[in-house]
mmCIF file of C-alpha atoms in Angstrom:
data_model
loop_
_atom_site.group_PDB
_atom_site.id
_atom_site.type_symbol
_atom_site.label_atom_id
_atom_site.label_comp_id
_atom_site.label_asym_id
_atom_site.label_seq_id
_atom_site.Cartn_x
_atom_site.Cartn_y
_atom_site.Cartn_z
ATOM 1 C CA UNK J 145 108.950 213.589 51.310
ATOM 2 C CA UNK J 146 108.657 212.816 55.029
ATOM 3 C CA UNK J 147 108.757 209.160 56.002
ATOM 4 C CA UNK J 148 106.516 208.590 59.014
ATOM 5 C CA UNK J 149 107.102 205.986 61.685
ATOM 6 C CA UNK J 150 104.159 204.289 63.364
ATOM 7 C CA UNK J 151 103.679 203.289 67.007
ATOM 8 C CA UNK J 152 106.643 203.173 69.348
ATOM 9 C CA UNK J 153 106.638 200.306 71.880
ATOM 10 C CA UNK J 154 104.310 201.017 74.782
ATOM 11 C CA UNK J 155 106.430 202.557 77.539
ATOM 12 C CA UNK J 156 106.210 201.543 81.182
ATOM 13 C CA UNK J 157 105.842 205.198 82.202
ATOM 14 C CA UNK J 158 105.073 208.343 80.192
ATOM 15 C CA UNK J 159 104.796 211.999 81.134
ATOM 16 C CA UNK J 160 103.113 214.801 79.190
ATOM 17 C CA UNK J 161 103.997 218.432 79.943
ATOM 18 C CA UNK J 162 101.409 220.986 78.880
ATOM 19 C CA UNK J 163 100.868 224.694 79.220
ATOM 20 C CA UNK J 164 97.231 224.486 80.336
ATOM 21 C CA UNK J 165 94.554 222.044 81.462
ATOM 22 C CA UNK J 166 93.113 220.328 78.332
ATOM 23 C CA UNK J 167 96.303 220.682 76.240
ATOM 24 C CA UNK J 168 97.339 217.091 76.955
ATOM 25 C CA UNK J 169 93.949 215.777 75.886
ATOM 26 C CA UNK J 170 94.109 217.686 72.595
ATOM 27 C CA UNK J 171 97.759 216.826 71.954
ATOM 28 C CA UNK J 172 98.059 213.188 72.989
ATOM 29 C CA UNK J 173 94.821 212.073 74.656
ATOM 30 C CA UNK J 174 94.354 209.098 72.354
ATOM 31 C CA UNK J 175 97.966 208.019 72.741
ATOM 32 C CA UNK J 176 97.749 208.244 76.515
ATOM 33 C CA UNK J 177 94.488 206.254 76.539
ATOM 34 C CA UNK J 178 96.043 203.565 74.343
ATOM 35 C CA UNK J 179 99.179 203.287 76.431
ATOM 36 C CA UNK J 180 97.289 203.299 79.739
ATOM 37 C CA UNK J 181 95.048 200.485 78.500
ATOM 38 C CA UNK J 182 98.222 198.501 77.768
ATOM 39 C CA UNK J 183 99.574 199.011 81.289
ATOM 40 C CA UNK J 184 101.594 202.221 80.960
ATOM 41 C CA UNK J 185 101.613 204.617 83.912
ATOM 42 C CA UNK J 186 100.626 208.018 82.474
ATOM 43 C CA UNK J 187 101.376 211.338 84.149
ATOM 44 C CA UNK J 188 100.244 214.897 83.442
ATOM 45 C CA UNK J 189 102.318 217.962 84.327
ATOM 46 C CA UNK J 190 100.372 221.209 83.851
ATOM 47 C CA UNK J 191 102.536 224.328 83.889
ATOM 48 C CA UNK J 192 99.978 227.107 84.447
ATOM 49 C CA UNK J 193 96.891 227.592 86.560
ATOM 50 C CA UNK J 194 94.540 228.131 83.604
ATOM 51 C CA UNK J 195 93.247 231.337 85.171
ATOM 52 C CA UNK J 196 92.770 233.129 81.858
ATOM 53 C CA UNK J 197 90.686 230.350 80.347
ATOM 54 C CA UNK J 198 87.394 232.204 80.244
ATOM 55 C CA UNK J 199 85.757 234.805 78.031
ATOM 56 C CA UNK J 200 83.721 236.111 80.979
ATOM 57 C CA UNK J 201 85.321 239.385 82.178
ATOM 58 C CA UNK J 202 83.575 238.965 85.540
ATOM 59 C CA UNK J 203 84.677 235.376 86.142
ATOM 60 C CA UNK J 204 85.826 234.409 89.636
ATOM 61 C CA UNK J 205 89.385 233.453 88.729
ATOM 62 C CA UNK J 206 90.116 231.580 91.963
ATOM 63 C CA UNK J 207 87.054 229.446 91.328
ATOM 64 C CA UNK J 208 88.087 228.982 87.702
ATOM 65 C CA UNK J 209 91.474 227.636 88.801
ATOM 66 C CA UNK J 210 89.829 225.152 91.164
ATOM 67 C CA UNK J 211 87.373 224.104 88.461
ATOM 68 C CA UNK J 212 90.056 223.563 85.864
ATOM 69 C CA UNK J 213 92.154 221.466 88.236
ATOM 70 C CA UNK J 214 89.153 219.272 89.008
ATOM 71 C CA UNK J 215 88.388 218.949 85.292
ATOM 72 C CA UNK J 216 91.982 217.997 84.553
ATOM 73 C CA UNK J 217 92.004 215.308 87.219
ATOM 74 C CA UNK J 218 88.781 213.860 85.800
ATOM 75 C CA UNK J 219 90.147 213.954 82.246
ATOM 76 C CA UNK J 220 93.302 212.144 83.378
ATOM 77 C CA UNK J 221 91.165 209.519 85.110
ATOM 78 C CA UNK J 222 89.152 208.982 81.912
ATOM 79 C CA UNK J 223 92.360 208.418 79.958
ATOM 80 C CA UNK J 224 93.431 205.769 82.454
ATOM 81 C CA UNK J 225 95.534 207.729 84.912
ATOM 82 C CA UNK J 226 95.355 207.596 88.646
ATOM 83 C CA UNK J 227 96.680 210.206 91.094
ATOM 84 C CA UNK J 228 99.000 211.476 88.407
ATOM 85 C CA UNK J 229 98.394 215.193 87.767
ATOM 86 C CA UNK J 230 101.079 217.684 88.796
ATOM 87 C CA UNK J 231 100.168 221.385 88.754
ATOM 88 C CA UNK J 232 103.178 223.687 88.658
ATOM 89 C CA UNK J 233 100.830 226.624 89.273
ATOM 90 C CA UNK J 234 102.471 229.361 87.208
ATOM 91 C CA UNK J 235 100.067 232.152 86.303
ATOM 92 C CA UNK J 236 98.311 231.631 82.996
ATOM 93 C CA UNK J 237 99.893 233.785 80.289
ATOM 94 C CA UNK J 238 103.054 234.467 82.288
ATOM 95 C CA UNK J 239 104.908 231.158 81.966
ATOM 96 C CA UNK J 240 108.680 231.546 81.690
ATOM 97 C CA UNK J 241 111.629 229.251 81.005
ATOM 98 C CA UNK J 242 113.623 230.483 83.976
ATOM 99 C CA UNK J 243 116.020 228.532 86.146
ATOM 100 C CA UNK J 244 113.485 227.919 88.908
ATOM 101 C CA UNK J 245 110.924 226.566 86.448
ATOM 102 C CA UNK J 246 113.560 224.367 84.823
ATOM 103 C CA UNK J 247 114.693 222.989 88.163
ATOM 104 C CA UNK J 248 111.148 222.154 89.234
ATOM 105 C CA UNK J 249 110.334 220.334 86.014
ATOM 106 C CA UNK J 250 113.705 218.560 85.890
ATOM 107 C CA UNK J 251 113.053 217.274 89.391
ATOM 108 C CA UNK J 252 109.683 215.891 88.298
ATOM 109 C CA UNK J 253 111.339 214.119 85.374
ATOM 110 C CA UNK J 254 113.880 212.603 87.766
ATOM 111 C CA UNK J 255 111.183 211.699 90.265
ATOM 112 C CA UNK J 256 108.719 210.119 87.800
ATOM 113 C CA UNK J 257 111.410 208.621 85.500
ATOM 114 C CA UNK J 258 109.335 208.526 82.303
ATOM 115 C CA UNK J 259 110.613 206.528 79.354
ATOM 116 C CA UNK J 260 108.693 208.826 76.993
ATOM 117 C CA UNK J 261 107.933 212.511 77.433
ATOM 118 C CA UNK J 262 105.434 214.462 75.350
ATOM 119 C CA UNK J 263 104.752 218.167 74.945
ATOM 120 C CA UNK J 264 104.252 221.209 72.743
ATOM 121 C CA UNK J 265 106.535 221.750 69.748
ATOM 122 C CA UNK J 266 108.178 225.076 70.707
ATOM 123 C CA UNK J 267 109.517 225.605 67.166
ATOM 124 C CA UNK J 268 106.091 225.718 65.532
ATOM 125 C CA UNK J 269 105.902 228.767 63.282
ATOM 126 C CA UNK J 270 103.404 231.553 63.871
ATOM 127 C CA UNK J 271 102.340 230.252 67.272
ATOM 128 C CA UNK J 272 100.622 233.099 69.081
ATOM 129 C CA UNK J 273 100.142 231.816 72.622
ATOM 130 C CA UNK J 274 103.336 232.433 74.608
ATOM 131 C CA UNK J 275 102.591 229.707 77.162
ATOM 132 C CA UNK J 276 102.679 227.027 74.468
ATOM 133 C CA UNK J 277 106.072 228.189 73.232
ATOM 134 C CA UNK J 278 107.464 228.515 76.739
ATOM 135 C CA UNK J 279 106.082 225.138 77.860
ATOM 136 C CA UNK J 280 107.776 223.474 74.889
ATOM 137 C CA UNK J 281 111.156 225.074 75.508
ATOM 138 C CA UNK J 282 110.816 224.501 79.245
ATOM 139 C CA UNK J 283 110.376 220.796 78.573
ATOM 140 C CA UNK J 284 113.327 220.507 76.203
ATOM 141 C CA UNK J 285 115.569 222.473 78.581
ATOM 142 C CA UNK J 286 114.429 220.380 81.532
ATOM 143 C CA UNK J 287 115.171 217.110 79.743
ATOM 144 C CA UNK J 288 118.795 218.240 79.413
ATOM 145 C CA UNK J 289 118.889 219.281 83.069
ATOM 146 C CA UNK J 290 117.279 216.032 84.257
ATOM 147 C CA UNK J 291 119.728 213.813 82.385
ATOM 148 C CA UNK J 292 122.970 215.541 83.414
ATOM 149 C CA UNK J 293 124.247 215.049 86.990
ATOM 150 C CA UNK J 294 125.674 218.536 87.478
ATOM 151 C CA UNK J 295 122.334 220.268 86.980
ATOM 152 C CA UNK J 296 120.585 220.821 90.301
ATOM 153 C CA UNK J 297 122.458 218.228 92.405
ATOM 154 C CA UNK J 298 120.892 219.826 95.491
ATOM 155 C CA UNK J 299 117.659 218.039 94.613
ATOM 156 C CA UNK J 300 119.190 214.781 95.802
ATOM 157 C CA UNK J 301 117.540 212.964 92.887
ATOM 158 C CA UNK J 302 119.419 210.701 90.502
ATOM 159 C CA UNK J 303 119.691 211.875 86.886
ATOM 160 C CA UNK J 304 117.204 210.404 84.442
ATOM 161 C CA UNK J 305 117.337 210.329 80.637
ATOM 162 C CA UNK J 306 114.070 209.540 78.793
ATOM 163 C CA UNK J 307 114.395 207.532 75.587
ATOM 164 C CA UNK J 308 111.969 209.491 73.394
ATOM 165 C CA UNK J 309 110.400 212.937 73.143
ATOM 166 C CA UNK J 310 107.157 213.303 71.178
ATOM 167 C CA UNK J 311 106.136 216.869 70.262
ATOM 168 C CA UNK J 312 102.534 217.527 69.306
ATOM 169 C CA UNK J 313 101.285 220.359 67.035
ATOM 170 C CA UNK J 314 104.597 219.932 65.216
ATOM 171 C CA UNK J 315 105.548 221.856 62.102
ATOM 172 C CA UNK J 316 107.409 218.837 60.738
ATOM 173 C CA UNK J 317 105.746 215.708 62.171
ATOM 174 C CA UNK J 318 107.331 212.370 61.369
ATOM 175 C CA UNK J 319 105.619 209.917 63.718
ATOM 176 C CA UNK J 320 102.031 208.736 64.196
ATOM 177 C CA UNK J 321 100.390 206.818 66.998
ATOM 178 C CA UNK J 322 97.372 204.785 65.899
ATOM 179 C CA UNK J 323 94.517 205.824 68.226
ATOM 180 C CA UNK J 324 91.576 204.345 66.327
ATOM 181 C CA UNK J 325 90.454 202.165 69.224
ATOM 182 C CA UNK J 326 90.722 205.041 71.686
ATOM 183 C CA UNK J 327 89.318 208.065 69.851
ATOM 184 C CA UNK J 328 86.109 208.070 71.897
ATOM 185 C CA UNK J 329 88.128 208.018 75.118
ATOM 186 C CA UNK J 330 90.042 211.073 73.901
ATOM 187 C CA UNK J 331 86.755 212.855 73.149
ATOM 188 C CA UNK J 332 85.320 211.920 76.542
ATOM 189 C CA UNK J 333 88.423 213.280 78.284
ATOM 190 C CA UNK J 334 88.173 216.529 76.320
ATOM 191 C CA UNK J 335 84.516 216.879 77.245
ATOM 192 C CA UNK J 336 85.498 216.664 80.921
ATOM 193 C CA UNK J 337 86.871 220.219 80.479
ATOM 194 C CA UNK J 338 83.408 221.762 80.630
ATOM 195 C CA UNK J 339 84.686 225.236 81.547
ATOM 196 C CA UNK J 340 86.326 225.370 78.105
ATOM 197 C CA UNK J 341 83.269 224.481 76.048
ATOM 198 C CA UNK J 342 82.571 228.013 74.858
ATOM 199 C CA UNK J 343 86.091 229.380 74.553
ATOM 200 C CA UNK J 344 87.851 226.355 73.052
ATOM 201 C CA UNK J 345 85.356 223.789 71.802
ATOM 202 C CA UNK J 346 82.664 226.077 70.325
ATOM 203 C CA UNK J 347 79.970 224.469 72.448
ATOM 204 C CA UNK J 348 77.693 227.236 73.730
ATOM 205 C CA UNK J 349 75.189 224.849 75.281
ATOM 206 C CA UNK J 350 76.293 221.425 76.448
ATOM 207 C CA UNK J 351 72.680 220.258 76.228
ATOM 208 C CA UNK J 352 72.737 220.963 72.490
ATOM 209 C CA UNK J 353 73.436 217.528 71.032
ATOM 210 C CA UNK J 354 74.296 218.991 67.624
ATOM 211 C CA UNK J 355 77.005 221.257 69.038
ATOM 212 C CA UNK J 356 78.604 218.413 70.962
ATOM 213 C CA UNK J 357 78.431 216.169 67.895
ATOM 214 C CA UNK J 358 80.073 218.851 65.736
ATOM 215 C CA UNK J 359 82.938 218.966 68.233
ATOM 216 C CA UNK J 360 83.257 215.179 68.114
ATOM 217 C CA UNK J 361 83.421 215.337 64.312
ATOM 218 C CA UNK J 362 86.131 218.010 64.405
ATOM 219 C CA UNK J 363 88.253 215.829 66.679
ATOM 220 C CA UNK J 364 87.632 212.808 64.449
ATOM 221 C CA UNK J 365 88.413 214.759 61.273
ATOM 222 C CA UNK J 366 91.725 215.940 62.722
ATOM 223 C CA UNK J 367 92.605 212.404 63.824
ATOM 224 C CA UNK J 368 91.723 211.073 60.361
ATOM 225 C CA UNK J 369 94.042 213.635 58.767
ATOM 226 C CA UNK J 370 96.821 212.665 61.187
ATOM 227 C CA UNK J 371 96.409 208.968 60.452
ATOM 228 C CA UNK J 372 96.366 209.278 56.681
ATOM 229 C CA UNK J 373 100.157 209.263 56.070
ATOM 230 C CA UNK J 374 100.499 205.812 57.655
ATOM 231 C CA UNK J 375 97.190 204.337 56.531
ATOM 232 C CA UNK J 376 95.338 204.212 59.840
ATOM 233 C CA UNK J 377 91.801 205.491 60.368
ATOM 234 C CA UNK J 378 92.639 207.775 63.280
ATOM 235 C CA UNK J 379 96.010 208.928 64.535
ATOM 236 C CA UNK J 380 97.886 211.489 66.583
ATOM 237 C CA UNK J 381 100.998 212.853 64.937
ATOM 238 C CA UNK J 382 104.207 214.089 66.514
ATOM 239 C CA UNK J 383 107.764 215.105 65.833
ATOM 240 C CA UNK J 384 109.786 212.279 67.393
ATOM 241 C CA UNK J 385 113.139 213.142 68.957
ATOM 242 C CA UNK J 386 115.055 210.023 69.905
ATOM 243 C CA UNK J 387 118.551 211.313 70.595
ATOM 244 C CA UNK J 388 118.103 212.609 74.152
#
């Protein structure tokens, strides 16, 4: 039986690395809102441009990219961030874990110096979307590169070793953050991603109060399930990796 831990100390600085705009909000939006309210500096790193995030075959993809970046900045602001969103700009669906990608992300880890990093669990079984797998492995590989001085010394940045890695959507979660006081902030940040209402949130008409409320209930139901192992009303669960 898994023994869950609850609530790590609020870090001074945290960085979440996600495949697409809105992945951070789904994965750790409540945790980020809680930490930001307690004074933590939160940072988003978005690996792809989100250009495949539409079911409309005639969508203007350049406009979609601009829209999704604006939505992500607004969502980060709602969670308590400031000018803290980094877009790596890789094409949606084509993310790789190559050396150039690893160097870029390792440099951001060294530059931002987060105590805690968060991202996709790349070992989750039966995961279909390649960007989620690649974003997870890219993060784990980049943590190693960022901490060791002989990786990418040409960057001129000092090595940095985070203390904790939290992986969302984990197959074997063992840690929960209590987000009961910040669930509505998480929902509000998710709803900032209006371009994803139909494809991701099952909201065909944002003026339909019932559809929006059903989405809110789905988020709350998931958070209630995540909080149950540690006895909190609403949680976000992760696999915690502390030996970095």
